[in-house]
Tab-separated table of C-alpha atoms in Angstrom:
chain	number	residue	atom	x	y	z
A	250	MET	CA	72.193	100.260	72.324
A	251	ALA	CA	71.687	96.639	73.610
A	252	LYS	CA	74.081	94.360	72.144
A	253	LEU	CA	74.071	90.667	71.894
A	254	ALA	CA	75.996	88.449	74.382
A	255	HIS	CA	80.028	88.586	73.292
A	256	ALA	CA	80.808	85.876	70.735
A	257	GLN	CA	82.867	82.799	72.071
A	258	TRP	CA	84.990	80.387	70.464
A	259	SER	CA	83.334	76.827	70.146
A	260	SER	CA	86.261	74.979	71.486
A	261	ARG	CA	90.095	75.494	72.641
A	262	MET	CA	91.322	73.874	69.393
A	263	GLY	CA	89.230	76.231	67.202
A	264	PHE	CA	90.842	79.016	69.445
A	265	VAL	CA	94.356	77.303	68.876
A	266	LEU	CA	94.016	77.221	64.798
A	267	ALA	CA	92.569	80.710	64.658
A	268	ALA	CA	95.404	82.371	66.860
A	269	ALA	CA	98.091	80.088	64.995
A	270	GLY	CA	96.450	81.200	61.899
A	271	SER	CA	96.748	84.685	62.546
A	272	ALA	CA	100.430	84.187	63.568
A	273	VAL	CA	101.297	82.146	60.707
A	274	GLY	CA	101.289	84.022	57.457
A	275	LEU	CA	103.563	85.634	54.783
A	276	GLY	CA	105.590	86.695	58.041
A	277	ASN	CA	106.337	82.704	58.730
A	278	ILE	CA	107.154	81.948	54.758
A	279	TRP	CA	108.215	85.432	53.033
A	280	ARG	CA	109.747	87.009	55.721
A	281	PHE	CA	111.279	84.560	57.962
A	282	SER	CA	112.961	82.654	55.019
A	283	TYR	CA	114.675	85.617	53.449
A	284	MET	CA	115.645	87.185	56.760
A	285	VAL	CA	117.346	83.636	57.529
A	286	GLY	CA	119.202	83.923	54.342
A	287	ASP	CA	120.133	87.856	54.950
A	288	SER	CA	121.098	87.205	58.621
A	289	GLY	CA	123.488	84.129	58.297
A	290	GLY	CA	121.403	81.157	58.644
A	291	ALA	CA	121.394	79.204	62.038
A	292	ALA	CA	122.500	82.187	64.341
A	293	PHE	CA	119.508	84.312	63.195
A	294	VAL	CA	117.247	81.184	63.945
A	295	LEU	CA	118.474	80.484	67.654
A	296	VAL	CA	118.180	84.214	68.449
A	297	TYR	CA	114.609	84.073	67.137
A	298	LEU	CA	113.621	81.335	69.351
A	299	ALA	CA	115.103	82.882	72.345
A	300	CYS	CA	113.285	86.044	71.584
A	301	VAL	CA	109.932	84.124	70.827
A	302	ALA	CA	110.475	82.533	74.094
A	303	LEU	CA	111.658	85.486	76.377
A	304	VAL	CA	109.748	88.374	74.878
A	305	GLY	CA	106.769	86.959	72.536
A	306	LEU	CA	105.315	84.777	75.037
A	307	PRO	CA	104.650	87.193	77.838
A	308	ILE	CA	103.184	89.862	75.638
A	309	LEU	CA	100.891	87.154	73.702
A	310	VAL	CA	99.669	85.917	77.269
A	311	ALA	CA	99.350	89.814	78.297
A	312	GLU	CA	97.044	90.855	75.286
A	313	TRP	CA	94.628	87.684	75.523
A	314	MET	CA	94.708	88.097	79.349
A	315	ILE	CA	93.454	91.861	78.746
A	316	GLY	CA	91.081	90.597	75.885
A	317	ARG	CA	89.468	88.011	78.005
A	318	ARG	CA	88.784	90.146	80.858
A	319	GLY	CA	87.425	93.072	78.991
A	320	GLN	CA	85.175	90.652	76.759
A	321	LYS	CA	85.326	93.890	74.244
A	322	ASN	CA	87.014	95.283	71.373
A	323	PRO	CA	90.359	96.489	72.316
A	324	ILE	CA	89.662	100.182	72.742
A	325	ASN	CA	86.698	99.504	75.064
A	326	THR	CA	88.543	96.875	76.975
A	327	MET	CA	91.689	99.019	77.602
A	328	ALA	CA	89.425	101.864	78.669
A	329	GLU	CA	87.299	99.466	80.854
A	330	LEU	CA	89.832	97.751	82.595
A	331	ALA	CA	91.962	100.970	83.525
A	332	ALA	CA	89.001	102.647	84.987
A	333	ASN	CA	88.299	99.072	87.034
A	334	HIS	CA	91.744	99.439	88.231
A	335	GLY	CA	92.067	103.099	89.255
A	336	ARG	CA	94.110	104.141	86.425
A	337	SER	CA	93.776	106.652	83.444
A	338	LYS	CA	91.349	105.926	80.494
A	339	ALA	CA	94.275	107.090	78.396
A	340	TRP	CA	95.388	103.492	78.470
A	341	ALA	CA	92.344	103.272	75.622
A	342	LEU	CA	95.017	104.608	73.389
A	343	VAL	CA	96.791	101.397	73.463
A	344	GLY	CA	93.606	99.688	72.089
A	345	VAL	CA	93.545	102.415	69.584
A	346	SER	CA	96.927	102.169	68.513
A	347	GLY	CA	96.364	98.231	68.114
A	348	VAL	CA	93.436	98.496	65.874
A	349	LEU	CA	94.862	101.231	64.020
A	350	ALA	CA	97.989	99.087	63.174
A	351	ALA	CA	95.703	96.179	62.086
A	352	PHE	CA	93.765	98.219	59.677
A	353	LEU	CA	96.974	100.134	58.285
A	354	ILE	CA	99.092	96.667	57.638
A	355	LEU	CA	95.906	95.175	56.110
A	356	SER	CA	95.925	97.683	53.478
A	357	PHE	CA	99.241	96.737	52.129
A	358	TYR	CA	99.215	93.031	53.385
A	359	SER	CA	96.432	92.502	50.959
A	360	VAL	CA	98.480	93.661	48.401
A	361	ILE	CA	100.786	90.971	48.826
A	362	GLY	CA	98.274	88.630	49.161
A	363	GLY	CA	97.012	89.471	45.665
A	364	TRP	CA	100.762	88.775	44.439
A	365	SER	CA	100.358	85.470	45.836
A	366	LEU	CA	97.146	84.626	44.335
A	367	ASN	CA	98.499	86.150	40.837
A	368	TYR	CA	101.293	83.692	41.232
A	369	THR	CA	99.223	80.689	42.122
A	370	LEU	CA	97.516	81.347	38.460
A	371	GLY	CA	100.650	81.892	36.884
A	372	SER	CA	101.846	78.456	38.133
A	373	VAL	CA	98.773	76.854	36.819
A	374	LEU	CA	99.316	78.297	33.553
A	375	GLY	CA	102.898	77.581	33.246
A	376	SER	CA	103.905	81.234	33.259
A	377	PHE	CA	107.203	80.335	34.564
A	378	ASN	CA	108.142	77.475	32.836
A	379	ASP	CA	111.890	77.602	30.838
A	380	GLN	CA	112.134	81.133	31.845
A	381	ASP	CA	115.654	82.839	32.494
A	382	ALA	CA	116.238	85.076	35.541
A	383	ASP	CA	115.649	88.108	33.235
A	384	SER	CA	112.310	86.712	32.254
A	385	ILE	CA	111.328	86.021	35.651
A	386	GLY	CA	112.290	89.414	36.840
A	387	ALA	CA	110.489	91.096	34.031
A	388	ILE	CA	107.175	89.081	35.070
A	389	PHE	CA	107.244	90.641	38.750
A	390	SER	CA	108.450	94.036	37.312
A	391	GLY	CA	105.585	93.965	34.893
A	392	MET	CA	102.933	93.008	37.699
A	393	LEU	CA	104.118	95.712	39.988
A	394	GLY	CA	104.197	98.260	36.893
A	395	SER	CA	100.474	97.286	36.034
A	396	PRO	CA	97.934	99.196	38.372
A	397	THR	CA	95.438	97.200	36.569
A	398	ALA	CA	96.655	93.926	37.675
A	399	LEU	CA	97.631	95.114	41.082
A	400	LEU	CA	93.832	96.352	41.524
A	401	LEU	CA	92.490	93.217	40.392
A	402	TRP	CA	94.479	90.867	42.374
A	403	HIS	CA	94.197	93.323	45.753
A	404	THR	CA	90.336	93.137	45.277
A	405	ALA	CA	89.829	89.418	44.917
A	406	PHE	CA	92.198	89.150	47.931
A	407	MET	CA	89.922	91.577	49.849
A	408	VAL	CA	86.743	90.154	48.708
A	409	LEU	CA	87.991	86.380	49.857
A	410	VAL	CA	88.715	88.153	53.611
A	411	VAL	CA	85.585	90.064	54.072
A	412	GLY	CA	83.439	87.192	52.869
A	413	ILE	CA	85.058	84.924	55.695
A	414	VAL	CA	85.007	87.849	58.411
A	415	ALA	CA	81.607	88.476	57.753
A	416	ARG	CA	80.187	85.074	58.608
A	417	GLY	CA	81.260	85.751	62.343
A	418	VAL	CA	83.713	84.190	65.123
A	419	THR	CA	82.567	80.499	64.764
A	420	LYS	CA	81.226	80.272	61.215
A	421	GLY	CA	83.962	82.681	59.970
A	422	LEU	CA	87.045	83.024	61.616
A	423	GLU	CA	87.163	79.485	63.368
A	424	SER	CA	85.761	77.607	60.466
A	425	ALA	CA	88.300	78.951	57.895
A	426	ALA	CA	91.280	78.183	60.252
A	427	ARG	CA	90.062	74.504	60.971
A	428	THR	CA	90.259	74.247	56.836
A	429	LEU	CA	92.999	76.561	55.777
A	430	MET	CA	95.694	75.799	58.781
A	431	PRO	CA	95.500	71.488	58.068
A	432	ALA	CA	95.662	72.254	54.362
A	433	LEU	CA	98.666	74.919	54.915
A	434	VAL	CA	100.355	72.053	57.087
A	435	VAL	CA	100.048	69.321	54.534
A	436	LEU	CA	101.239	71.478	51.589
A	437	MET	CA	104.192	72.350	53.709
A	438	LEU	CA	105.175	68.660	54.508
A	439	VAL	CA	104.955	67.824	50.990
A	440	LEU	CA	107.484	70.681	50.025
A	441	VAL	CA	109.486	69.539	52.767
A	442	GLY	CA	109.101	65.990	51.604
A	443	TYR	CA	110.615	67.114	48.080
A	444	GLY	CA	113.450	69.116	49.576
A	445	MET	CA	114.626	65.905	51.065
A	446	THR	CA	114.800	64.293	47.641
A	447	SER	CA	116.621	67.380	46.097
A	448	GLY	CA	119.957	66.276	47.173
A	449	TYR	CA	120.328	69.558	48.977
A	450	PHE	CA	118.671	68.884	52.137
A	451	GLY	CA	121.534	68.302	54.431
A	452	GLU	CA	122.916	71.342	53.164
A	453	ALA	CA	119.815	73.187	54.078
A	454	LEU	CA	119.931	71.712	57.649
A	455	SER	CA	123.259	73.047	57.929
A	456	PHE	CA	122.278	76.421	57.128
A	457	MET	CA	119.396	76.864	59.283
A	458	PHE	CA	120.819	74.694	62.569
A	459	SER	CA	124.924	74.728	62.282
A	460	PRO	CA	125.334	78.292	63.923
A	461	ASP	CA	128.050	80.692	62.435
A	462	TRP	CA	128.601	82.740	65.404
A	463	ASP	CA	130.716	85.173	63.586
A	464	ALA	CA	127.523	86.554	61.570
A	465	LEU	CA	125.991	87.084	64.902
A	466	ASP	CA	126.093	91.192	65.440
A	467	GLY	CA	123.723	93.464	66.881
A	468	GLY	CA	121.574	94.007	63.684
A	469	VAL	CA	120.885	90.057	63.506
A	470	VAL	CA	119.701	90.145	67.153
A	471	LEU	CA	117.356	93.211	66.372
A	472	ALA	CA	116.405	91.492	63.154
A	473	ALA	CA	115.611	88.363	65.299
A	474	MET	CA	113.727	90.281	68.124
A	475	GLY	CA	111.629	92.141	65.705
A	476	GLN	CA	110.562	89.025	63.663
A	477	ALA	CA	109.667	87.182	66.887
A	478	PHE	CA	107.226	90.136	67.564
A	479	PHE	CA	105.979	90.542	64.183
A	480	THR	CA	105.122	86.714	63.580
A	481	LEU	CA	103.232	86.341	66.483
A	482	SER	CA	100.769	89.115	65.565
A	483	LEU	CA	101.611	91.212	68.642
A	484	GLY	CA	100.809	94.681	68.892
A	485	MET	CA	97.850	94.921	66.253
A	486	GLY	CA	95.113	94.417	68.686
A	487	ILE	CA	94.279	90.845	66.926
A	488	MET	CA	95.305	88.802	70.037
A	489	MET	CA	92.935	91.240	72.434
A	490	ALA	CA	90.377	90.821	69.946
A	491	TYR	CA	90.765	87.035	69.947
A	492	GLY	CA	91.178	87.024	73.614
A	493	SER	CA	87.909	88.822	74.228
A	494	TYR	CA	86.234	85.727	72.453
A	495	LEU	CA	87.998	83.250	75.381
A	496	GLY	CA	86.333	81.606	78.076
A	497	GLU	CA	87.601	81.413	81.482
A	498	ASP	CA	88.513	77.681	80.944
A	499	VAL	CA	91.275	78.117	78.562
A	500	ASN	CA	94.750	77.893	80.094
A	501	LEU	CA	96.449	80.924	78.667
A	502	ILE	CA	100.332	80.127	79.054
A	503	SER	CA	99.821	76.119	77.885
A	504	THR	CA	97.757	77.584	75.035
A	505	ALA	CA	100.311	80.319	73.960
A	506	ARG	CA	102.948	77.621	74.107
A	507	THR	CA	100.911	75.698	71.560
A	508	VAL	CA	100.291	78.354	69.575
A	509	ILE	CA	104.060	79.535	69.544
A	510	LEU	CA	105.158	75.930	68.875
A	511	LEU	CA	102.994	75.679	65.665
A	512	ASP	CA	103.967	79.010	64.546
A	513	THR	CA	107.860	78.156	64.966
A	514	ALA	CA	107.390	75.016	63.621
A	515	ILE	CA	105.898	76.225	60.483
A	516	ALA	CA	108.576	79.027	60.146
A	517	LEU	CA	111.092	76.189	60.302
A	518	LEU	CA	109.443	73.891	57.770
A	519	ALA	CA	108.901	77.085	55.498
A	520	GLY	CA	112.850	77.266	55.533
A	521	LEU	CA	113.319	73.302	54.983
A	522	ALA	CA	111.063	73.431	52.027
A	523	ILE	CA	112.430	76.643	50.556
A	524	PHE	CA	116.261	76.254	50.878
A	525	PRO	CA	116.726	73.000	49.484
A	526	ILE	CA	115.147	74.169	46.137
A	527	VAL	CA	117.268	77.639	46.458
A	528	PHE	CA	120.479	75.384	46.909
A	529	ALA	CA	119.752	72.860	44.310
A	530	ASN	CA	119.477	75.315	41.553
A	531	GLY	CA	122.712	77.067	42.500
A	532	LEU	CA	120.686	80.370	43.718
A	533	SER	CA	121.561	82.664	46.751
A	534	ALA	CA	119.678	82.403	49.838
A	535	GLY	CA	120.243	85.985	50.814
A	536	GLU	CA	118.059	87.550	47.881
A	537	GLY	CA	115.707	89.581	50.251
A	538	PRO	CA	112.020	90.079	49.345
A	539	GLY	CA	112.362	88.732	45.944
A	540	LEU	CA	113.270	85.278	47.228
A	541	ILE	CA	109.683	84.249	47.003
A	542	PHE	CA	108.719	86.117	43.948
A	543	VAL	CA	111.748	85.895	41.874
A	544	THR	CA	114.202	83.241	43.148
A	545	LEU	CA	111.832	80.539	43.557
A	546	PRO	CA	109.576	81.093	40.429
A	547	LEU	CA	112.959	80.803	38.338
A	548	ALA	CA	113.781	77.516	40.274
A	549	PHE	CA	109.986	76.080	39.857
A	550	GLY	CA	110.103	77.040	36.138
A	551	ASN	CA	113.275	74.964	35.434
A	552	MET	CA	112.917	71.608	37.389
A	553	THR	CA	110.985	68.493	37.128
A	554	GLY	CA	107.472	68.577	38.232
A	555	GLY	CA	108.137	72.441	38.926
A	556	THR	CA	104.562	73.478	37.923
A	557	ILE	CA	102.950	71.102	40.397
A	558	LEU	CA	105.638	72.180	43.018
A	559	GLY	CA	105.085	75.922	42.371
A	560	LEU	CA	101.417	75.785	42.273
A	561	MET	CA	101.707	73.956	45.884
A	562	PHE	CA	103.645	76.608	47.076
A	563	PHE	CA	102.031	79.520	45.940
A	564	LEU	CA	98.780	78.197	47.426
A	565	LEU	CA	100.405	77.565	50.562
A	566	LEU	CA	101.360	81.200	50.424
A	567	THR	CA	97.885	82.536	49.774
A	568	PHE	CA	96.260	80.337	52.610
A	569	ALA	CA	98.810	81.690	55.059
A	570	ALA	CA	98.065	85.416	53.857
A	571	LEU	CA	94.299	84.639	54.216
A	572	THR	CA	94.813	83.125	57.890
A	573	SER	CA	96.474	86.378	58.835
A	574	ALA	CA	94.341	88.827	57.068
A	575	ILE	CA	91.129	87.623	58.451
A	576	SER	CA	92.695	88.151	61.727
A	577	LEU	CA	93.861	91.708	60.854
A	578	LEU	CA	90.292	92.660	60.051
A	579	GLU	CA	89.046	91.407	62.846
A	580	PRO	CA	89.471	93.800	65.408
A	581	VAL	CA	88.477	96.486	63.011
A	582	VAL	CA	85.262	95.028	62.916
A	583	GLU	CA	84.684	94.037	66.308
A	584	THR	CA	85.457	97.833	67.296
A	585	LEU	CA	82.710	98.968	64.519
A	586	GLU	CA	80.176	96.548	65.587
A	587	GLU	CA	80.529	97.342	69.267
A	588	ARG	CA	81.192	101.302	69.029
A	589	THR	CA	78.417	101.769	66.542
A	590	SER	CA	74.766	100.495	65.558
A	591	MET	CA	76.346	98.508	62.677
A	592	SER	CA	75.473	94.771	62.456
A	593	ARG	CA	78.296	92.505	61.786
A	594	ILE	CA	78.074	92.117	58.060
A	595	VAL	CA	77.755	96.028	57.777
A	596	ALA	CA	80.812	96.717	59.926
A	597	THR	CA	82.704	94.121	58.086
A	598	LEU	CA	81.973	95.565	54.662
A	599	VAL	CA	82.580	99.353	55.812
A	600	SER	CA	85.915	98.411	57.320
A	601	GLY	CA	86.665	96.126	54.413
A	602	VAL	CA	86.005	98.735	51.633
A	603	ALA	CA	88.064	101.442	54.011
A	604	VAL	CA	91.110	98.913	54.005
A	605	TRP	CA	90.736	98.100	50.111
A	606	ALA	CA	90.521	102.034	49.579
A	607	LEU	CA	93.962	102.399	51.404
A	608	GLY	CA	95.346	99.547	49.681
A	609	VAL	CA	94.710	101.116	46.126
A	610	ALA	CA	96.811	103.779	47.260
A	611	ALA	CA	99.612	101.483	48.588
A	612	LEU	CA	99.662	99.282	45.069
A	613	LEU	CA	99.546	102.521	43.243
A	614	SER	CA	103.046	103.406	44.718
A	615	PHE	CA	104.558	100.977	42.827
A	616	ASN	CA	103.731	102.658	39.445
A	617	VAL	CA	101.209	105.613	38.860
A	618	TRP	CA	102.323	107.346	42.233
A	619	ALA	CA	105.720	106.323	42.444
A	620	ASP	CA	106.988	109.658	42.742
A	621	VAL	CA	105.066	110.553	45.724
A	622	LEU	CA	107.033	110.311	48.783
A	623	PHE	CA	106.627	111.165	52.467
A	624	PHE	CA	109.742	111.470	54.356
A	625	GLY	CA	111.322	109.815	51.484
A	626	LEU	CA	109.250	106.701	51.425
A	627	ASN	CA	106.325	105.717	49.078
A	628	ILE	CA	102.985	104.976	50.312
A	629	PHE	CA	103.577	101.213	50.531
A	630	ASP	CA	106.923	101.725	52.337
A	631	LEU	CA	105.565	104.377	54.371
A	632	LEU	CA	102.593	102.252	56.011
A	633	ASP	CA	105.053	99.235	56.396
A	634	THR	CA	107.463	101.182	58.407
A	635	PHE	CA	105.069	103.162	60.338
A	636	THR	CA	103.074	100.341	61.538
A	637	SER	CA	106.407	97.760	61.893
A	638	LYS	CA	108.498	100.303	63.649
A	639	ILE	CA	106.164	102.437	65.641
A	640	LEU	CA	102.513	101.364	66.398
A	641	LEU	CA	103.633	97.532	66.740
A	642	PRO	CA	106.039	98.000	69.509
A	643	LEU	CA	104.287	100.728	71.089
A	644	THR	CA	101.172	98.877	71.388
A	645	GLY	CA	102.939	95.879	72.552
A	646	LEU	CA	104.700	97.592	75.287
A	647	GLY	CA	101.552	99.453	76.526
A	648	ALA	CA	99.701	96.047	76.784
A	649	ILE	CA	102.955	94.369	78.459
A	650	VAL	CA	103.403	97.408	80.748
A	651	PHE	CA	99.529	97.591	81.770
A	652	PHE	CA	99.388	93.739	82.399
A	653	ALA	CA	102.491	93.905	84.706
A	654	PHE	CA	101.918	97.315	86.551
A	655	CYS	CA	98.383	97.902	86.599
A	656	LEU	CA	96.388	94.425	87.032
A	657	ASP	CA	96.076	92.877	90.425
A	658	LYS	CA	99.269	90.489	90.958
A	659	GLU	CA	97.497	87.991	92.982
A	660	GLU	CA	94.372	87.629	90.529
A	661	ALA	CA	96.738	87.328	87.721
A	662	ARG	CA	98.435	84.502	89.186
A	663	LYS	CA	95.526	82.738	89.783
A	664	GLU	CA	94.467	83.540	86.265
A	665	LEU	CA	97.602	81.907	84.533
A	666	ARG	CA	97.320	79.116	87.368
A	667	LEU	CA	100.842	79.470	88.417
A	668	ASP	CA	102.275	78.702	91.828
A	669	VAL	CA	103.995	81.616	93.512
A	670	TYR	CA	107.638	80.617	92.505
A	671	ASP	CA	106.564	80.145	88.782
A	672	TYR	CA	104.623	83.459	89.033
A	673	SER	CA	107.518	85.493	90.290
A	674	LEU	CA	109.664	83.859	87.207
A	675	TRP	CA	107.044	85.035	85.191
A	676	ASN	CA	106.812	88.626	86.713
A	677	LEU	CA	110.531	88.827	85.887
A	678	LEU	CA	110.025	88.212	82.149
A	679	ALA	CA	106.662	90.533	82.102
A	680	LYS	CA	108.266	93.446	84.096
A	681	TYR	CA	111.595	93.616	82.653
A	682	VAL	CA	112.501	91.450	79.968
A	683	ALA	CA	109.840	91.727	77.386
A	684	PRO	CA	109.639	95.752	78.026
A	685	ILE	CA	113.179	96.251	77.813
A	686	GLY	CA	113.159	93.864	74.425
A	687	VAL	CA	110.396	95.838	72.980
A	688	THR	CA	111.969	99.120	73.712
A	689	VAL	CA	115.282	98.135	72.303
A	690	VAL	CA	113.611	97.121	68.858
A	691	PHE	CA	111.591	100.447	69.052
A	692	LEU	CA	114.765	102.665	69.383
A	693	ALA	CA	116.888	100.622	67.167
A	694	GLY	CA	114.063	101.097	64.638
A	695	LEU	CA	114.009	104.884	65.149
A	696	PHE	CA	117.771	105.473	64.895
């Protein structure tokens, strides 16, 4: 079947915002904050920044270049590039793994996005006002224990995601990023501004940027490397799909630096917004995943102006979840659209319904199916573990190995706009540092 010419981003800025929107998600605000708290603060932050530069940057550029060269969905791109360079078409499995990872991640990611929508409404209604710790905990437990509530919010979140992606690359993905990303940054800056007035901003700065090297151990290093990989949307087919909409005029390395700087800045700002509130209320920074949905609502409910601050925070969280969720659906939709006769809208609806259905199984694991276990894990945790510990590192490793060992070196050097000396340094990162880093994360996750 003849297809229309492959869609393109309307501008470099539109692409940067969309790629940054993909990278900026719950991983920056929810996951990053509690990992900083759990891992001793600044020591984790510094190792994380090093991992982003040494591992995240080369893999991000590799996925974009592969996508741009293929101008197709991740599966077709890997198969055709492999054939063009005399390699086995089995390299298409890297694309399959990425698309599958995006599909599986979105199924449970949407459930968490639904939590954020729920808490946004709860902030509007004042549900957290004047509540003690037990009451706030009961609100969270009650939500998880109600399949009806979880289904409602999971469905609402997926409807938003499908509605945006169905509109296409420029009207959907790019337009949403141009609206949501600036709104997210404004909300974040307002919350950081509040943190500066709390009297505990200095304590938050010290916690995040004054290293306690005694806290640095192998576990912290692995956690930081895993977070660097997760937060940049690597290994999910997303960046290959986004790269397929790129023109030749975009400088991949400088654009990757811009995206990484935006992603890292928002993660750090999230910490500077959250930790002053935590410390001002005498709460623990090491509360794990409950930091966002239990600890902070307790603080918001018992502070002056907490209703407004809570609303702003959960709006921020919802915007971040949406920008990532639409990027997770995109490689699935692009694959269906290009490998079948489906139109963009039909492909989005089909993939959206399939993701939603798996998400229903994930949300039921908190209540009705709580006793349904696979390898000792409920469905939600199984999806999370399988994707984060197996699919993501394997896909990312496949992409960087293909980039470093299968593509023509001189063509790659010219496409990256590097001189011979700079490319030799880049090649060192791509051939050795990044693959070894990913392999270490992969093996540590397994054992």
